Short mmCIF file of C-alpha atoms in Angstrom, two decimals:
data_model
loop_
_atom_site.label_atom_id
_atom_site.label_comp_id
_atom_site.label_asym_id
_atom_site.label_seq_id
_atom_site.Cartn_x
_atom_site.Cartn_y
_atom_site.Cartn_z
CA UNK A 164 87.73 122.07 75.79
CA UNK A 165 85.29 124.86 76.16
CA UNK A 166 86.06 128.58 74.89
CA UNK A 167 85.55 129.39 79.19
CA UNK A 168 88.19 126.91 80.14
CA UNK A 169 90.44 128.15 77.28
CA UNK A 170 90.25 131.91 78.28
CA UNK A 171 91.11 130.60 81.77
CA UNK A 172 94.17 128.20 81.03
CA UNK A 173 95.21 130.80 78.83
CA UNK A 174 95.24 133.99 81.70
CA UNK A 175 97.00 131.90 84.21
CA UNK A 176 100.25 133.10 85.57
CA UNK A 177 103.63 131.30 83.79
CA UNK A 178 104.91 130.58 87.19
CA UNK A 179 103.09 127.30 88.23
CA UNK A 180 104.99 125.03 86.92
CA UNK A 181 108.38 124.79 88.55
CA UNK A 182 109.53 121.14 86.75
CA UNK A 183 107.28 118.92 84.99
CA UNK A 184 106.69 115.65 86.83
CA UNK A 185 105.13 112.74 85.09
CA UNK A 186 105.31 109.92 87.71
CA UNK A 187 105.50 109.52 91.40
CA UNK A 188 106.90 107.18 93.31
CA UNK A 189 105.07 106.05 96.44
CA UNK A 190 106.65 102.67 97.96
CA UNK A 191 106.85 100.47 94.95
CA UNK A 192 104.35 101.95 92.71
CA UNK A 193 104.93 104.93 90.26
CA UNK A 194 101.85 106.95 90.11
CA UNK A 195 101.07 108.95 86.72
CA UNK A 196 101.08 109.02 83.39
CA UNK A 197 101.25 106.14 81.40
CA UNK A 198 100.86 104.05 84.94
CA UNK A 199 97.92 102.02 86.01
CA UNK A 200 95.29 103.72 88.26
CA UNK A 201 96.24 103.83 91.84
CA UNK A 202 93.05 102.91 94.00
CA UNK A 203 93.02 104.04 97.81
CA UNK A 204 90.38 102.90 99.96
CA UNK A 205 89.75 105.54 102.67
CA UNK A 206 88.62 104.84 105.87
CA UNK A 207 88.71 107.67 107.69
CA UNK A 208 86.43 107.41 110.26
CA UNK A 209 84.60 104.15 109.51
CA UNK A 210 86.75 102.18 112.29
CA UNK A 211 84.70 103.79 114.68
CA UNK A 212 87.10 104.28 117.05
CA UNK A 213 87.70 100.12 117.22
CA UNK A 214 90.81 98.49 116.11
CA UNK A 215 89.43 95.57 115.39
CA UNK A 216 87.05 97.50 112.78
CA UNK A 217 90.11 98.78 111.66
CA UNK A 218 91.69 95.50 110.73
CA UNK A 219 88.69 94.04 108.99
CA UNK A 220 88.84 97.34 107.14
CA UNK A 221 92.17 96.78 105.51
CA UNK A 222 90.63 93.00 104.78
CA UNK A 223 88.37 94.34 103.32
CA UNK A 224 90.33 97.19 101.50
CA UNK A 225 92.78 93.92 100.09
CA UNK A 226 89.62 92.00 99.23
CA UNK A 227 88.47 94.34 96.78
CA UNK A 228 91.40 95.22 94.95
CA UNK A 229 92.34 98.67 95.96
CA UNK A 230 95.99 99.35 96.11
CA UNK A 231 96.26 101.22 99.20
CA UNK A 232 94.46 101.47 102.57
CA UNK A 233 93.75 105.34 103.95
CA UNK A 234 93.40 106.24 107.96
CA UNK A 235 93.65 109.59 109.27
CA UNK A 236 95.76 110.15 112.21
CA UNK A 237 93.78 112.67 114.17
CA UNK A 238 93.17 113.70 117.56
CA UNK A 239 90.22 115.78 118.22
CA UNK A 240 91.56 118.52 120.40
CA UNK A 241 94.58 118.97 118.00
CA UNK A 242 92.21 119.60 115.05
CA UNK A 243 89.88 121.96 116.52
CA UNK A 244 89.17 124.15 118.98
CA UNK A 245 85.94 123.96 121.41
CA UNK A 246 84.28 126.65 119.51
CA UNK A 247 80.28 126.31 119.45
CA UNK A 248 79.16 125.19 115.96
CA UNK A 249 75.93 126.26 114.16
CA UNK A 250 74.33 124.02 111.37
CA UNK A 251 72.90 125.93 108.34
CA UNK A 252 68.92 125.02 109.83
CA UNK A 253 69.44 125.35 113.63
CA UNK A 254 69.97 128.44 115.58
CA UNK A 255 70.74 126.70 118.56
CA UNK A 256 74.71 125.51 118.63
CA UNK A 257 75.19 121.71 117.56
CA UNK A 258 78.47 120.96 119.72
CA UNK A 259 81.76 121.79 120.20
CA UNK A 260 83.43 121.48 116.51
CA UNK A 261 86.17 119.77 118.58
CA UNK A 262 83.17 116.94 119.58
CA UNK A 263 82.52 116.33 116.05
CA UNK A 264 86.19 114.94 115.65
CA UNK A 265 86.07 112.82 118.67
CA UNK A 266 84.41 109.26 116.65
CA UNK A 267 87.19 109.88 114.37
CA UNK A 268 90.20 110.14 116.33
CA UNK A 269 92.67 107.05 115.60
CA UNK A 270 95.62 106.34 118.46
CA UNK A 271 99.07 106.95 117.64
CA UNK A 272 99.76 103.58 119.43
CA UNK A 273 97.34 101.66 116.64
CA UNK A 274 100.20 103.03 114.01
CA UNK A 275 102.49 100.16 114.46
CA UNK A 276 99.76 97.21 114.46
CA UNK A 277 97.89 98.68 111.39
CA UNK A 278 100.84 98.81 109.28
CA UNK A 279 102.03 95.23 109.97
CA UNK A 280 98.46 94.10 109.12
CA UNK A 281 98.19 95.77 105.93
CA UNK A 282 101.91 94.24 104.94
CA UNK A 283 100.38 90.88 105.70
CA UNK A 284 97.11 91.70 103.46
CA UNK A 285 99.40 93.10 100.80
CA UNK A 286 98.09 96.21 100.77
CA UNK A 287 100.01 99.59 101.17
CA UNK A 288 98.94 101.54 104.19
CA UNK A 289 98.52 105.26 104.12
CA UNK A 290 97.47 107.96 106.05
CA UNK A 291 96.51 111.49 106.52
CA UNK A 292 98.28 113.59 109.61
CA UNK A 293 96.10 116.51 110.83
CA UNK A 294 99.06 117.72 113.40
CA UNK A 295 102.90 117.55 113.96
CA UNK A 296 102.86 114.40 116.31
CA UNK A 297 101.15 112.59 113.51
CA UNK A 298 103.49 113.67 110.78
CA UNK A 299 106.22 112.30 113.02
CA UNK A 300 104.95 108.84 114.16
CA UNK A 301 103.88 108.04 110.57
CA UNK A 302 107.35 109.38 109.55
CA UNK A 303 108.76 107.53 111.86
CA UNK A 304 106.87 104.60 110.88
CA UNK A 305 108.46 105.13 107.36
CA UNK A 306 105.18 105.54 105.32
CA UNK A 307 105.90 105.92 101.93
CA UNK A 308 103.84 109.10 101.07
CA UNK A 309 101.89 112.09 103.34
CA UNK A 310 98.13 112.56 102.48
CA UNK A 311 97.31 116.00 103.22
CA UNK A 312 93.70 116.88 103.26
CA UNK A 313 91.74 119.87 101.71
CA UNK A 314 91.06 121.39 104.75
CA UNK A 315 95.10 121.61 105.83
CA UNK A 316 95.76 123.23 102.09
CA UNK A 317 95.80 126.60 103.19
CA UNK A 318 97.72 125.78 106.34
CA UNK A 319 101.36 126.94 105.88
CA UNK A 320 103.16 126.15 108.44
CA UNK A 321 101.85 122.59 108.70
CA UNK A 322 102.62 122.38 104.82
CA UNK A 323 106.33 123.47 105.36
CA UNK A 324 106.49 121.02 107.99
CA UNK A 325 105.26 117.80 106.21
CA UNK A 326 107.36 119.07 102.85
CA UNK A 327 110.45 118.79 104.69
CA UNK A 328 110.15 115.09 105.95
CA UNK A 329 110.95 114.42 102.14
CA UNK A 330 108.32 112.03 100.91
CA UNK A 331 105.53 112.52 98.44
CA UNK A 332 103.04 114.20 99.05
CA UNK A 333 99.13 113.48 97.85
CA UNK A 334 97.23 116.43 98.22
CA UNK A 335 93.61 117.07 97.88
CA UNK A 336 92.29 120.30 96.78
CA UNK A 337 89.00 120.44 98.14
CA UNK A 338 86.76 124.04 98.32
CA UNK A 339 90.38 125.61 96.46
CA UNK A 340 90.91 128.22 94.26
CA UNK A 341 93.30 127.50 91.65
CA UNK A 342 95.39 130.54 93.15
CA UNK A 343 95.37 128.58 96.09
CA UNK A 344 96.39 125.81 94.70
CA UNK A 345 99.16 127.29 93.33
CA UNK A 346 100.27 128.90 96.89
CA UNK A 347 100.12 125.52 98.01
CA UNK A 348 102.20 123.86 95.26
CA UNK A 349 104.43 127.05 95.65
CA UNK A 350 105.16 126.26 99.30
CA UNK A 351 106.10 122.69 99.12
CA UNK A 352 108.24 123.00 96.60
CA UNK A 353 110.24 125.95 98.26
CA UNK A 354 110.13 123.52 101.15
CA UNK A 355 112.32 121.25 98.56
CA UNK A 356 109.99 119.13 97.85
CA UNK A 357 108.52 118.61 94.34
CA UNK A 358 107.08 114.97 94.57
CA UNK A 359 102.97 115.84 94.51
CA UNK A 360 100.30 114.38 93.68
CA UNK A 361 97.19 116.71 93.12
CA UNK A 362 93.87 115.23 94.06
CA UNK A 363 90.76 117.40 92.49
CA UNK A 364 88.04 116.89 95.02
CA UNK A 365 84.51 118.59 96.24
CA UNK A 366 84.12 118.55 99.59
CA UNK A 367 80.64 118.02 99.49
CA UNK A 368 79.09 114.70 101.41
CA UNK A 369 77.21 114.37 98.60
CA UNK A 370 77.80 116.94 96.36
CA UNK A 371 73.84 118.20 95.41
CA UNK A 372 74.45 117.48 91.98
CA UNK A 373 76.44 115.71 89.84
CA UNK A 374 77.31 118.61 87.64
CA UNK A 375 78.91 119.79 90.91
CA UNK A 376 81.71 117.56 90.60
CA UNK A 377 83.20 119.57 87.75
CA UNK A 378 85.29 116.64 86.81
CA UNK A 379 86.80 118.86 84.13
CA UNK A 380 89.25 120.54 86.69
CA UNK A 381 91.06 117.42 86.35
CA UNK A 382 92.50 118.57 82.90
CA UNK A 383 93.00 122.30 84.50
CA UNK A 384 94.97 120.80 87.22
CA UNK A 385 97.42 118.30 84.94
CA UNK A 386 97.69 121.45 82.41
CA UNK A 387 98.39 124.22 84.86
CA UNK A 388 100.69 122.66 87.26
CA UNK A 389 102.10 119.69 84.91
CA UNK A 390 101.74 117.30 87.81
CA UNK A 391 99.84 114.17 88.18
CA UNK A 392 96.23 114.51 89.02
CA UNK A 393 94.03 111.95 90.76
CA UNK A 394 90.62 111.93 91.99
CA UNK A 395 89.14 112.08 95.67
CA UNK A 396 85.58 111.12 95.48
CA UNK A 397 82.56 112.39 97.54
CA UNK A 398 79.67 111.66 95.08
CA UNK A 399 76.40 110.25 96.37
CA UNK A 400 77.27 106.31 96.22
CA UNK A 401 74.30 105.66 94.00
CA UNK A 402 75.93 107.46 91.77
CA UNK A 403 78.98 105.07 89.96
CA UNK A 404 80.14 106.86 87.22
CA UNK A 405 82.42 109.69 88.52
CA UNK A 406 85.48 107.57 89.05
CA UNK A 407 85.29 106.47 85.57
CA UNK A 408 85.13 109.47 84.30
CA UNK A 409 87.49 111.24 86.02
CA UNK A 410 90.59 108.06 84.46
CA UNK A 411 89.02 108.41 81.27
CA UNK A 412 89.83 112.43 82.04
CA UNK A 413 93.22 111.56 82.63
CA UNK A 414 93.32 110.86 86.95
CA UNK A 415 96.01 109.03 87.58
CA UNK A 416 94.78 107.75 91.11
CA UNK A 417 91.24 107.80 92.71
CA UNK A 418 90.48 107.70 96.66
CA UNK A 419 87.09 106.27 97.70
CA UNK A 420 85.66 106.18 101.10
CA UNK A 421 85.28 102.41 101.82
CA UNK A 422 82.72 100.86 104.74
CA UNK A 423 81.19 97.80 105.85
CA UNK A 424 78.22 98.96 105.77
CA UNK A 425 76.64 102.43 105.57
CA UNK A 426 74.32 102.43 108.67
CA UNK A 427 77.43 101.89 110.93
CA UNK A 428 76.96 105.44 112.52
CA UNK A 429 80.83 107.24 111.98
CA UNK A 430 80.33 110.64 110.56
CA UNK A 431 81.68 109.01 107.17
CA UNK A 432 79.93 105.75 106.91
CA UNK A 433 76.34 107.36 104.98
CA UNK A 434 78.90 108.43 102.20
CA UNK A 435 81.18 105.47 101.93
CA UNK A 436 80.87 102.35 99.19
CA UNK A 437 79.91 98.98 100.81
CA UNK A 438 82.17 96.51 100.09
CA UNK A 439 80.59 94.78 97.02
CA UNK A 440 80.00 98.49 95.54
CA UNK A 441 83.77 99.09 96.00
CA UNK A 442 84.89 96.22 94.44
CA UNK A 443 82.54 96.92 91.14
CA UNK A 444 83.92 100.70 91.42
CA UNK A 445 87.91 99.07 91.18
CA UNK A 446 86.65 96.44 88.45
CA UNK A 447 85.02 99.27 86.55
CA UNK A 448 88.19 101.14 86.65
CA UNK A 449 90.43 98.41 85.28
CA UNK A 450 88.15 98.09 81.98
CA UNK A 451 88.50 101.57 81.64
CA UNK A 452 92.06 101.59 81.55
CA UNK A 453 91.90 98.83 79.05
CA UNK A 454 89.36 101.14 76.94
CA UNK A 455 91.62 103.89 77.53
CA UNK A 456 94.61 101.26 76.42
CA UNK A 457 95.26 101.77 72.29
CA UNK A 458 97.34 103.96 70.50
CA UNK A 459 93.88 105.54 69.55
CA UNK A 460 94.84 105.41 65.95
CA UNK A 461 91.49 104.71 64.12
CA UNK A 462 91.57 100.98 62.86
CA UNK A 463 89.68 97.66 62.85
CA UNK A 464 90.05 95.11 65.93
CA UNK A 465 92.67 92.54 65.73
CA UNK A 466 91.14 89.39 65.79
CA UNK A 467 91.79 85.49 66.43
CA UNK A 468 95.36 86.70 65.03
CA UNK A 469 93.96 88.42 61.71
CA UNK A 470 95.01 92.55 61.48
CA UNK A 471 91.18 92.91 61.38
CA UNK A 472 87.95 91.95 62.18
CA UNK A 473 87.91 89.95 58.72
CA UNK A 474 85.07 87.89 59.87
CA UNK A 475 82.76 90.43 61.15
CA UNK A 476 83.67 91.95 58.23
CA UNK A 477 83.17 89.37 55.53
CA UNK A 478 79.50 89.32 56.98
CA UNK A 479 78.60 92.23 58.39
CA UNK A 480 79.72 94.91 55.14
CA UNK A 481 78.03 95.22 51.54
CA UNK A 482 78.95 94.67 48.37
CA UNK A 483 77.31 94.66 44.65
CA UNK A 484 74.44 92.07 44.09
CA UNK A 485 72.25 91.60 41.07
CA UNK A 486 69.21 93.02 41.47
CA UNK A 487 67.61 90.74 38.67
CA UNK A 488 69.01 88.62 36.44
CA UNK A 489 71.71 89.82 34.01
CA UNK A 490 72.20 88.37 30.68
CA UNK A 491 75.52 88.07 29.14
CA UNK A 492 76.41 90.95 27.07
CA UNK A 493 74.37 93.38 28.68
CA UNK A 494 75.65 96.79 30.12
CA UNK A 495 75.37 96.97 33.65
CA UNK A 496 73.33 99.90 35.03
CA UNK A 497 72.84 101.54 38.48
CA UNK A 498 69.14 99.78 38.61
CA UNK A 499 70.61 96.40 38.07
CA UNK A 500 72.68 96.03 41.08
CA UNK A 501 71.43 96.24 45.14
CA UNK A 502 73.90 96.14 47.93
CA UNK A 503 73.25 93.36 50.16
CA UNK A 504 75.51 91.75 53.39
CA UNK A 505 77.57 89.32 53.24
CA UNK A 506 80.81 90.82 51.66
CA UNK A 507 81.65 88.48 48.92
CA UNK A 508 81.80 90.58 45.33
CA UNK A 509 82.70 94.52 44.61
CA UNK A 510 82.23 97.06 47.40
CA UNK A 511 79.90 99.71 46.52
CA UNK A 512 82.63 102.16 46.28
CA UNK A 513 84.18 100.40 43.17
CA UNK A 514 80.76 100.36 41.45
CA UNK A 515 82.00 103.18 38.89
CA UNK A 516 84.93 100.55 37.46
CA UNK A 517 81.77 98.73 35.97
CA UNK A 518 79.29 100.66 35.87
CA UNK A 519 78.18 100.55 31.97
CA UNK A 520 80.56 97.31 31.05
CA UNK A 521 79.38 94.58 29.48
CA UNK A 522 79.08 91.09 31.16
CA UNK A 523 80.77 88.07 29.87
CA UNK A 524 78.56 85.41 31.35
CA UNK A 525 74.85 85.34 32.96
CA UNK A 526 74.63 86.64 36.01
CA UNK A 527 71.70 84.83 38.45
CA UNK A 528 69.36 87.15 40.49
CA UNK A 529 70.79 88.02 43.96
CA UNK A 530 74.06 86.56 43.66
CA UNK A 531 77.24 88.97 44.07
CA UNK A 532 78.68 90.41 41.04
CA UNK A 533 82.50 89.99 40.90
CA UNK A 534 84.79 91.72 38.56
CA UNK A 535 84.94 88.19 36.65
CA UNK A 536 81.46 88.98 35.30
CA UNK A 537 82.79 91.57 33.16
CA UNK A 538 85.36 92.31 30.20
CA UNK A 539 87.82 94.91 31.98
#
């Protein structure tokens, strides 16, 4: 840890943590320490506004192991209001910000016919509200857990109101302050609710640069609010390693933007994995959790049964070799002896016990010495 992020963990306020959590339970799966890494597949608005896009998408989201399928239950005109937006390089308005929503909006009535395809794909369905009615037909719908986005994390009242329905919550923490983090955390709970998962995420589609995805905050997170962290990821999808860094950090879940293909035109498509990419990203995961597996007590490999490596071993470390032939009787010197591979006489280390002892038989050029050759 860095001096910086010491100073910081070390000026926070006591009063983040209001109980330790270590696990989650969403539907059958705990989520958090010492569990394996929940994988969502996010699909946001990649159904383009066809539920038959939407059902190959949790196919799909099955096919390549993820543990959970994402929508977002929005509806354009309860999102945003039909205020002119400017881009950072026009001066002209681009749309209505409540336009921008309108690919993206997923009916209430799909709700139903998503959720019993994702049961028969074996795949947990989630999904994030953006208004009441949402909260209530996926509450009604008896989802396991509430996805709350960056963007609602400074929304109160919409907070209070998904806290009370009583289910976890998985929120992302997106453009946040840690203080507002905390606020955040501090309202659910007094809401009664103390089941959250934190997601660290940049809400950047790409961020510019990978140092931008300060995967580091993962460890602020888990140490300042002593809740499990996961990982939402926005990176450019060239760039592969971020989810693996972020488990070996510690994230206990990571949420990936999933499409068929890239070109298919939905305002999240350019930053989603393809398929194949996807299923690489959830393979690459699982061997880091078996990387990640071991006690990390410093020791050889177990192998074919053995407590060690003793076969790599026999032939891979030195020991004491004669470096010309040695006569019986003679003293043994530092110039008469060359460490050479395979194991098979004294290690190096024990070269003092004989160093200056006499042989008691000839000892052939390049052949290990043993403590046999010598009178002890």
């Amino acid at each position: 840890m860095g001096n910086e992020r010491k100073r910081y963990l070390a000026n926070l306020p006591k009063n983040l943590v209001y109980e330790p959590v270590k696990t989650v339970r969403v539907g059958t799966r705990d989520i958090g320490e010492n569990q394996p890494v929940f994988v969502i597949a996010e699909i946001g608005a990649n159904h383009r506004g066809d539920v038959k896009n939407a059902f190959r998408a949790i196919e799909q989201a099955a096919k390549v192991g993820a543990d959970a399928v994402k929508f977002q239950h929005l509806t354009a005109e309860k999102i945003a209001a039909d205020t002119l937006v400017f881009d950072e390089w026009h001066e002209e308005p681009v749309g209505a910000l409540s336009d921008f929503f309108k690919n993206a909006s997923l009916p209430n009535e799909w709700t139903g016919k998503l959720i019993e395809h994702s049961k028969k794909h074996g795949i947990m369905f989630l999904s994030t509200p953006f208004d009441r009615d949402a909260v209530d037909v996926l509450d009604r719908a008896n989802v396991p857990a509430f996805k709350i986005g960056s963007y609602e994390l400074t929304d109160d009242i919409f907070l209070k109101y998904v806290a009370k329905k009583g289910k976890p919550i998985i929120l992302s923490t997106g453009m946040a302050y840690l203080d507002e983090v905390a606020h955040a955390v501090r309202v659910i709970h007094e809401a009664g609710n103390n089941e959250i998962i934190l997601l660290h995420c940049v809400s950047m589609y790409p961020p510019e640069s990978s140092a931008d995805l300060n995967l580091k905050a993962i460890e602020t997170l888990r140490e300042a609010f002593k809740l499990p962290v996961g990982y939402s990821d926005h990176s450019d999808p060239s760039y592969c390693a971020a989810p693996i860094v972020a488990v070996a950090l510690g994230a206990c879940l990571i949420e990936r933007h999933l499409t068929d293909k890239r070109s298919g035109g939905s305002n999240d498509d350019p930053n989603s994995l393809e398929v194949t990419e996807f299923k690489v990203m959830v393979s690459e995961i699982r061997n880091a959790e078996k990387a990640l597996s071991k006690s990390g007590i410093k020791q050889p490999v177990s192998h074919n049964g053995h407590k060690k490596d003793e076969v790599f071993d026999r032939w891979s470390r030195r020991s004491l070799y004669a470096s010309r032939d040695i006569s019986e009787g003679e003293k043994l010197t530092e110039e008469m002896v060359v460490t050479l591979r395979p194991w098979g006489g004294i290690e190096p280390k024990d070269f003092p016990i004989v160093n200056g002892r006499k042989t008691r038989r000839f000892v052939k050029a390049r052949s290990a010495i043993t403590f046999d050759d010598f009178f002890l």
